[in-house]
């Protein structure tokens, strides 16, 4: 009995006892793995998948993680600036020995699925990564928006427009009651902090806020 399986973007025709070199898998030497992408089964009866054969699988033992032969790539460019470069590459591979070919019941075998190392590492990193924190500016903006949701309309104060109201909100002032409670120290503090240049007393915000807060 033989099977045609797919892994690492390639197809392999295998039977029990075959030793394969496939694209690197996320498995250690000595582990038992199962290739679930079976395209065809052959033997007494040939079964062709559409595209996969349902319930079929190929089981194998991992022998070792190896590297393929070194490939040399030579690049020469002549336009504008003449340059040349030689690059070497050795593909990472997994050496496996096929042990069984299942025509059915693959989903109940309990054997670890053969998954490409690149796929696993990406998923693992994503799953293990802590939730990203929102940047400080965005967090502050979100807090300000939340505070403004239940805020008084400070534009009712004399001389306060959208820009000044935004300044007050940023400083934590969102209600008439807060302004009505200001004393000389708070007035001087906000006058300096927000560069109001005496506007608070000149416009009479505290008195107006007391009336509006009722």
PDB file of C-alpha atoms in Angstrom:
ATOM      1  CA  UNK A   1       0.000   0.000   0.000  1.00  0.00           C
ATOM      2  CA  UNK A   2       1.274   3.479  -0.799  1.00  0.00           C
ATOM      3  CA  UNK A   3       0.113   7.052  -0.218  1.00  0.00           C
ATOM      4  CA  UNK A   4       0.760  10.439  -1.763  1.00  0.00           C
ATOM      5  CA  UNK A   5       1.082  13.055   0.976  1.00  0.00           C
ATOM      6  CA  UNK A   6       1.639  16.780   0.934  1.00  0.00           C
ATOM      7  CA  UNK A   7       3.937  18.718   3.286  1.00  0.00           C
ATOM      8  CA  UNK A   8       6.012  21.871   2.950  1.00  0.00           C
ATOM      9  CA  UNK A   9       4.394  22.636  -0.406  1.00  0.00           C
ATOM     10  CA  UNK A  10       5.699  19.383  -1.933  1.00  0.00           C
ATOM     11  CA  UNK A  11       4.149  15.982  -2.664  1.00  0.00           C
ATOM     12  CA  UNK A  12       5.731  12.631  -1.769  1.00  0.00           C
ATOM     13  CA  UNK A  13       4.790   9.096  -2.750  1.00  0.00           C
ATOM     14  CA  UNK A  14       5.544   6.878   0.274  1.00  0.00           C
ATOM     15  CA  UNK A  15       5.048   3.444   1.755  1.00  0.00           C
ATOM     16  CA  UNK A  16       5.870   1.917   5.135  1.00  0.00           C
ATOM     17  CA  UNK A  17       9.616   1.890   5.807  1.00  0.00           C
ATOM     18  CA  UNK A  18      10.505   4.808   3.520  1.00  0.00           C
ATOM     19  CA  UNK A  19      12.876   7.487   4.849  1.00  0.00           C
ATOM     20  CA  UNK A  20      12.061  11.042   3.765  1.00  0.00           C
ATOM     21  CA  UNK A  21      13.716  14.433   3.981  1.00  0.00           C
ATOM     22  CA  UNK A  22      10.955  17.029   4.256  1.00  0.00           C
ATOM     23  CA  UNK A  23      10.756  20.749   4.997  1.00  0.00           C
ATOM     24  CA  UNK A  24      11.500  21.349   8.687  1.00  0.00           C
ATOM     25  CA  UNK A  25       8.711  20.205  11.021  1.00  0.00           C
ATOM     26  CA  UNK A  26       7.965  21.303  14.578  1.00  0.00           C
ATOM     27  CA  UNK A  27       8.977  17.999  16.178  1.00  0.00           C
ATOM     28  CA  UNK A  28      11.922  16.535  18.079  1.00  0.00           C
ATOM     29  CA  UNK A  29      13.944  13.436  17.232  1.00  0.00           C
ATOM     30  CA  UNK A  30      12.161  10.319  18.498  1.00  0.00           C
ATOM     31  CA  UNK A  31       8.656  11.818  18.291  1.00  0.00           C
ATOM     32  CA  UNK A  32       5.852  10.151  16.356  1.00  0.00           C
ATOM     33  CA  UNK A  33       4.012  12.425  13.948  1.00  0.00           C
ATOM     34  CA  UNK A  34       1.133  12.143  11.517  1.00  0.00           C
ATOM     35  CA  UNK A  35       0.768  13.693   8.054  1.00  0.00           C
ATOM     36  CA  UNK A  36      -2.930  14.424   7.606  1.00  0.00           C
ATOM     37  CA  UNK A  37      -2.793  15.849   4.068  1.00  0.00           C
ATOM     38  CA  UNK A  38      -3.096  12.653   2.026  1.00  0.00           C
ATOM     39  CA  UNK A  39      -3.945  13.217  -1.641  1.00  0.00           C
ATOM     40  CA  UNK A  40      -4.168   9.601  -2.752  1.00  0.00           C
ATOM     41  CA  UNK A  41      -4.074   6.024  -1.471  1.00  0.00           C
ATOM     42  CA  UNK A  42      -2.955   3.149  -3.665  1.00  0.00           C
ATOM     43  CA  UNK A  43      -2.823  -0.639  -3.387  1.00  0.00           C
ATOM     44  CA  UNK A  44      -5.643  -3.131  -3.847  1.00  0.00           C
ATOM     45  CA  UNK A  45      -7.957  -0.188  -4.319  1.00  0.00           C
ATOM     46  CA  UNK A  46      -6.975   3.305  -5.414  1.00  0.00           C
ATOM     47  CA  UNK A  47      -8.633   6.237  -3.656  1.00  0.00           C
ATOM     48  CA  UNK A  48      -8.136   9.763  -4.960  1.00  0.00           C
ATOM     49  CA  UNK A  49      -8.906  12.671  -2.654  1.00  0.00           C
ATOM     50  CA  UNK A  50     -10.961  15.726  -3.474  1.00  0.00           C
ATOM     51  CA  UNK A  51      -8.497  17.194  -2.736  1.00  0.00           C
ATOM     52  CA  UNK A  52      -7.734  15.098   0.404  1.00  0.00           C
ATOM     53  CA  UNK A  53      -8.702  11.544   1.274  1.00  0.00           C
ATOM     54  CA  UNK A  54     -11.040  11.849   4.242  1.00  0.00           C
ATOM     55  CA  UNK A  55      -9.833  10.038   7.371  1.00  0.00           C
ATOM     56  CA  UNK A  56      -6.509   9.007   5.802  1.00  0.00           C
ATOM     57  CA  UNK A  57      -3.056   9.790   7.229  1.00  0.00           C
ATOM     58  CA  UNK A  58       0.585   8.768   7.107  1.00  0.00           C
ATOM     59  CA  UNK A  59       2.375   8.186  10.414  1.00  0.00           C
ATOM     60  CA  UNK A  60       6.143   8.490  10.803  1.00  0.00           C
ATOM     61  CA  UNK A  61       8.935   8.644  13.390  1.00  0.00           C
ATOM     62  CA  UNK A  62      11.192  11.692  13.469  1.00  0.00           C
ATOM     63  CA  UNK A  63      14.798  10.560  13.053  1.00  0.00           C
ATOM     64  CA  UNK A  64      16.593  13.923  13.208  1.00  0.00           C
ATOM     65  CA  UNK A  65      16.598  17.609  12.317  1.00  0.00           C
ATOM     66  CA  UNK A  66      19.191  18.158   9.568  1.00  0.00           C
ATOM     67  CA  UNK A  67      20.361  20.646   6.943  1.00  0.00           C
ATOM     68  CA  UNK A  68      20.392  20.093   3.205  1.00  0.00           C
ATOM     69  CA  UNK A  69      23.326  20.531   0.855  1.00  0.00           C
ATOM     70  CA  UNK A  70      24.830  23.976   0.606  1.00  0.00           C
ATOM     71  CA  UNK A  71      23.537  25.969  -2.345  1.00  0.00           C
ATOM     72  CA  UNK A  72      25.642  28.792  -3.815  1.00  0.00           C
ATOM     73  CA  UNK A  73      23.958  31.772  -5.418  1.00  0.00           C
ATOM     74  CA  UNK A  74      26.025  34.294  -7.390  1.00  0.00           C
ATOM     75  CA  UNK A  75      24.503  37.681  -8.178  1.00  0.00           C
ATOM     76  CA  UNK A  76      26.143  40.183 -10.520  1.00  0.00           C
ATOM     77  CA  UNK A  77      24.707  43.620 -11.315  1.00  0.00           C
ATOM     78  CA  UNK A  78      26.100  45.992 -13.927  1.00  0.00           C
ATOM     79  CA  UNK A  79      23.631  48.858 -14.115  1.00  0.00           C
ATOM     80  CA  UNK A  80      24.893  52.127 -12.606  1.00  0.00           C
ATOM     81  CA  UNK A  81      27.106  50.462 -10.021  1.00  0.00           C
ATOM     82  CA  UNK A  82      28.882  47.255 -10.885  1.00  0.00           C
ATOM     83  CA  UNK A  83      28.570  44.815  -7.985  1.00  0.00           C
ATOM     84  CA  UNK A  84      28.699  41.113  -7.337  1.00  0.00           C
ATOM     85  CA  UNK A  85      27.735  38.955  -4.387  1.00  0.00           C
ATOM     86  CA  UNK A  86      27.957  35.287  -3.459  1.00  0.00           C
ATOM     87  CA  UNK A  87      25.437  33.865  -1.015  1.00  0.00           C
ATOM     88  CA  UNK A  88      25.341  30.381   0.508  1.00  0.00           C
ATOM     89  CA  UNK A  89      22.237  28.670   1.885  1.00  0.00           C
ATOM     90  CA  UNK A  90      21.472  25.349   3.594  1.00  0.00           C
ATOM     91  CA  UNK A  91      17.797  24.438   3.870  1.00  0.00           C
ATOM     92  CA  UNK A  92      16.617  23.139   7.249  1.00  0.00           C
ATOM     93  CA  UNK A  93      15.029  19.693   6.892  1.00  0.00           C
ATOM     94  CA  UNK A  94      13.481  16.963   9.026  1.00  0.00           C
ATOM     95  CA  UNK A  95      14.425  13.324   8.475  1.00  0.00           C
ATOM     96  CA  UNK A  96      11.482  10.938   9.058  1.00  0.00           C
ATOM     97  CA  UNK A  97      10.773   7.229   8.644  1.00  0.00           C
ATOM     98  CA  UNK A  98       7.247   6.223   7.534  1.00  0.00           C
ATOM     99  CA  UNK A  99       5.741   3.616   9.878  1.00  0.00           C
ATOM    100  CA  UNK A 100       2.040   3.330   9.002  1.00  0.00           C
ATOM    101  CA  UNK A 101      -0.474   4.370   6.359  1.00  0.00           C
ATOM    102  CA  UNK A 102      -4.014   4.797   7.672  1.00  0.00           C
ATOM    103  CA  UNK A 103      -6.909   4.644   5.240  1.00  0.00           C
ATOM    104  CA  UNK A 104      -9.363   5.798   7.916  1.00  0.00           C
ATOM    105  CA  UNK A 105      -9.636   6.872  11.551  1.00  0.00           C
ATOM    106  CA  UNK A 106      -6.800   9.396  11.415  1.00  0.00           C
ATOM    107  CA  UNK A 107      -8.729  11.894  13.559  1.00  0.00           C
ATOM    108  CA  UNK A 108      -8.955   9.357  16.410  1.00  0.00           C
ATOM    109  CA  UNK A 109      -5.335   8.170  16.371  1.00  0.00           C
ATOM    110  CA  UNK A 110      -4.154  10.714  18.947  1.00  0.00           C
ATOM    111  CA  UNK A 111      -0.816  11.161  17.146  1.00  0.00           C
ATOM    112  CA  UNK A 112       0.672  14.665  16.903  1.00  0.00           C
ATOM    113  CA  UNK A 113       0.028  16.331  13.539  1.00  0.00           C
ATOM    114  CA  UNK A 114       3.048  17.143  11.365  1.00  0.00           C
ATOM    115  CA  UNK A 115       3.155  20.938  11.108  1.00  0.00           C
ATOM    116  CA  UNK A 116       5.808  23.116   9.488  1.00  0.00           C
ATOM    117  CA  UNK A 117       8.163  24.743  11.991  1.00  0.00           C
ATOM    118  CA  UNK A 118       7.539  28.189  10.474  1.00  0.00           C
ATOM    119  CA  UNK A 119       3.765  27.916  10.994  1.00  0.00           C
ATOM    120  CA  UNK A 120       4.111  26.791  14.589  1.00  0.00           C
ATOM    121  CA  UNK A 121       6.646  29.424  15.590  1.00  0.00           C
ATOM    122  CA  UNK A 122       4.493  32.215  14.192  1.00  0.00           C
ATOM    123  CA  UNK A 123       1.361  30.944  15.949  1.00  0.00           C
ATOM    124  CA  UNK A 124       3.240  30.323  19.190  1.00  0.00           C
ATOM    125  CA  UNK A 125       4.721  33.799  19.260  1.00  0.00           C
ATOM    126  CA  UNK A 126       1.334  35.348  18.567  1.00  0.00           C
ATOM    127  CA  UNK A 127      -0.384  33.288  21.271  1.00  0.00           C
ATOM    128  CA  UNK A 128       2.345  33.882  23.850  1.00  0.00           C
ATOM    129  CA  UNK A 129       2.703  37.601  23.185  1.00  0.00           C
ATOM    130  CA  UNK A 130       1.054  39.766  25.869  1.00  0.00           C
ATOM    131  CA  UNK A 131      -1.794  42.013  24.803  1.00  0.00           C
ATOM    132  CA  UNK A 132      -0.402  45.194  23.331  1.00  0.00           C
ATOM    133  CA  UNK A 133      -0.824  48.234  25.505  1.00  0.00           C
ATOM    134  CA  UNK A 134      -2.311  51.301  23.886  1.00  0.00           C
ATOM    135  CA  UNK A 135       0.207  54.145  23.480  1.00  0.00           C
ATOM    136  CA  UNK A 136       0.176  56.697  26.323  1.00  0.00           C
ATOM    137  CA  UNK A 137      -1.302  59.423  24.115  1.00  0.00           C
ATOM    138  CA  UNK A 138      -4.147  57.177  22.959  1.00  0.00           C
ATOM    139  CA  UNK A 139      -4.835  56.047  26.542  1.00  0.00           C
ATOM    140  CA  UNK A 140      -4.918  59.658  27.746  1.00  0.00           C
ATOM    141  CA  UNK A 141      -7.224  60.596  24.875  1.00  0.00           C
ATOM    142  CA  UNK A 142      -9.552  57.707  25.715  1.00  0.00           C
ATOM    143  CA  UNK A 143      -9.655  58.752  29.369  1.00  0.00           C
ATOM    144  CA  UNK A 144     -10.335  62.354  28.379  1.00  0.00           C
ATOM    145  CA  UNK A 145     -13.166  61.272  26.078  1.00  0.00           C
ATOM    146  CA  UNK A 146     -14.671  59.168  28.880  1.00  0.00           C
ATOM    147  CA  UNK A 147     -14.483  62.114  31.244  1.00  0.00           C
ATOM    148  CA  UNK A 148     -15.983  64.471  28.685  1.00  0.00           C
ATOM    149  CA  UNK A 149     -18.939  62.143  28.117  1.00  0.00           C
ATOM    150  CA  UNK A 150     -20.585  63.230  31.390  1.00  0.00           C
ATOM    151  CA  UNK A 151     -19.082  66.744  31.508  1.00  0.00           C
ATOM    152  CA  UNK A 152     -20.898  70.070  31.771  1.00  0.00           C
ATOM    153  CA  UNK A 153     -20.910  72.395  28.790  1.00  0.00           C
ATOM    154  CA  UNK A 154     -18.114  74.716  29.946  1.00  0.00           C
ATOM    155  CA  UNK A 155     -18.610  76.857  26.836  1.00  0.00           C
ATOM    156  CA  UNK A 156     -21.471  78.506  28.741  1.00  0.00           C
ATOM    157  CA  UNK A 157     -18.823  80.392  30.734  1.00  0.00           C
ATOM    158  CA  UNK A 158     -17.946  83.817  29.402  1.00  0.00           C
ATOM    159  CA  UNK A 159     -15.030  83.736  26.972  1.00  0.00           C
ATOM    160  CA  UNK A 160     -14.803  79.927  26.859  1.00  0.00           C
ATOM    161  CA  UNK A 161     -14.786  78.408  23.405  1.00  0.00           C
ATOM    162  CA  UNK A 162     -14.034  74.852  22.179  1.00  0.00           C
ATOM    163  CA  UNK A 163     -10.259  75.381  22.500  1.00  0.00           C
ATOM    164  CA  UNK A 164     -10.411  76.618  26.100  1.00  0.00           C
ATOM    165  CA  UNK A 165     -12.916  73.926  27.020  1.00  0.00           C
ATOM    166  CA  UNK A 166     -10.506  71.303  25.672  1.00  0.00           C
ATOM    167  CA  UNK A 167      -7.728  72.812  27.809  1.00  0.00           C
ATOM    168  CA  UNK A 168      -9.905  72.636  30.916  1.00  0.00           C
ATOM    169  CA  UNK A 169     -10.884  69.028  30.186  1.00  0.00           C
ATOM    170  CA  UNK A 170      -7.226  68.091  29.715  1.00  0.00           C
ATOM    171  CA  UNK A 171      -6.520  69.623  33.148  1.00  0.00           C
ATOM    172  CA  UNK A 172      -9.288  67.512  34.700  1.00  0.00           C
ATOM    173  CA  UNK A 173     -11.899  70.273  34.936  1.00  0.00           C
ATOM    174  CA  UNK A 174     -15.197  68.986  33.556  1.00  0.00           C
ATOM    175  CA  UNK A 175     -17.964  70.497  35.697  1.00  0.00           C
ATOM    176  CA  UNK A 176     -19.273  73.846  36.912  1.00  0.00           C
ATOM    177  CA  UNK A 177     -19.174  72.528  40.491  1.00  0.00           C
ATOM    178  CA  UNK A 178     -15.380  72.171  40.290  1.00  0.00           C
ATOM    179  CA  UNK A 179     -14.908  75.747  39.111  1.00  0.00           C
ATOM    180  CA  UNK A 180     -17.422  77.067  41.649  1.00  0.00           C
ATOM    181  CA  UNK A 181     -15.309  75.567  44.446  1.00  0.00           C
ATOM    182  CA  UNK A 182     -12.084  77.309  43.356  1.00  0.00           C
ATOM    183  CA  UNK A 183     -10.412  79.592  45.889  1.00  0.00           C
ATOM    184  CA  UNK A 184      -7.611  82.078  45.344  1.00  0.00           C
ATOM    185  CA  UNK A 185      -4.949  79.357  45.342  1.00  0.00           C
ATOM    186  CA  UNK A 186      -6.758  77.226  42.704  1.00  0.00           C
ATOM    187  CA  UNK A 187      -7.453  80.295  40.541  1.00  0.00           C
ATOM    188  CA  UNK A 188      -3.789  81.313  40.619  1.00  0.00           C
ATOM    189  CA  UNK A 189      -2.691  77.743  39.927  1.00  0.00           C
ATOM    190  CA  UNK A 190      -4.960  77.228  36.892  1.00  0.00           C
ATOM    191  CA  UNK A 191      -4.253  80.754  35.659  1.00  0.00           C
ATOM    192  CA  UNK A 192      -0.533  79.956  35.535  1.00  0.00           C
ATOM    193  CA  UNK A 193      -0.851  76.314  34.429  1.00  0.00           C
ATOM    194  CA  UNK A 194      -3.150  77.067  31.490  1.00  0.00           C
ATOM    195  CA  UNK A 195      -1.772  80.553  30.681  1.00  0.00           C
ATOM    196  CA  UNK A 196      -5.159  82.249  31.183  1.00  0.00           C
ATOM    197  CA  UNK A 197      -3.483  85.578  32.095  1.00  0.00           C
ATOM    198  CA  UNK A 198      -6.098  86.644  34.625  1.00  0.00           C
ATOM    199  CA  UNK A 199      -9.032  85.504  32.477  1.00  0.00           C
ATOM    200  CA  UNK A 200     -10.669  83.513  35.313  1.00  0.00           C
ATOM    201  CA  UNK A 201     -11.170  86.569  37.546  1.00  0.00           C
ATOM    202  CA  UNK A 202     -11.665  88.996  34.659  1.00  0.00           C
ATOM    203  CA  UNK A 203     -14.516  86.953  33.179  1.00  0.00           C
ATOM    204  CA  UNK A 204     -15.937  85.999  36.573  1.00  0.00           C
ATOM    205  CA  UNK A 205     -15.946  82.248  35.956  1.00  0.00           C
ATOM    206  CA  UNK A 206     -16.337  81.259  39.621  1.00  0.00           C
ATOM    207  CA  UNK A 207     -19.496  83.334  40.063  1.00  0.00           C
ATOM    208  CA  UNK A 208     -20.921  82.151  36.752  1.00  0.00           C
ATOM    209  CA  UNK A 209     -20.126  78.503  37.612  1.00  0.00           C
ATOM    210  CA  UNK A 210     -21.949  78.836  40.952  1.00  0.00           C
ATOM    211  CA  UNK A 211     -25.079  79.963  39.096  1.00  0.00           C
ATOM    212  CA  UNK A 212     -24.789  77.327  36.378  1.00  0.00           C
ATOM    213  CA  UNK A 213     -24.146  74.510  38.885  1.00  0.00           C
ATOM    214  CA  UNK A 214     -27.516  75.041  40.612  1.00  0.00           C
TER     215      UNK A 214
END
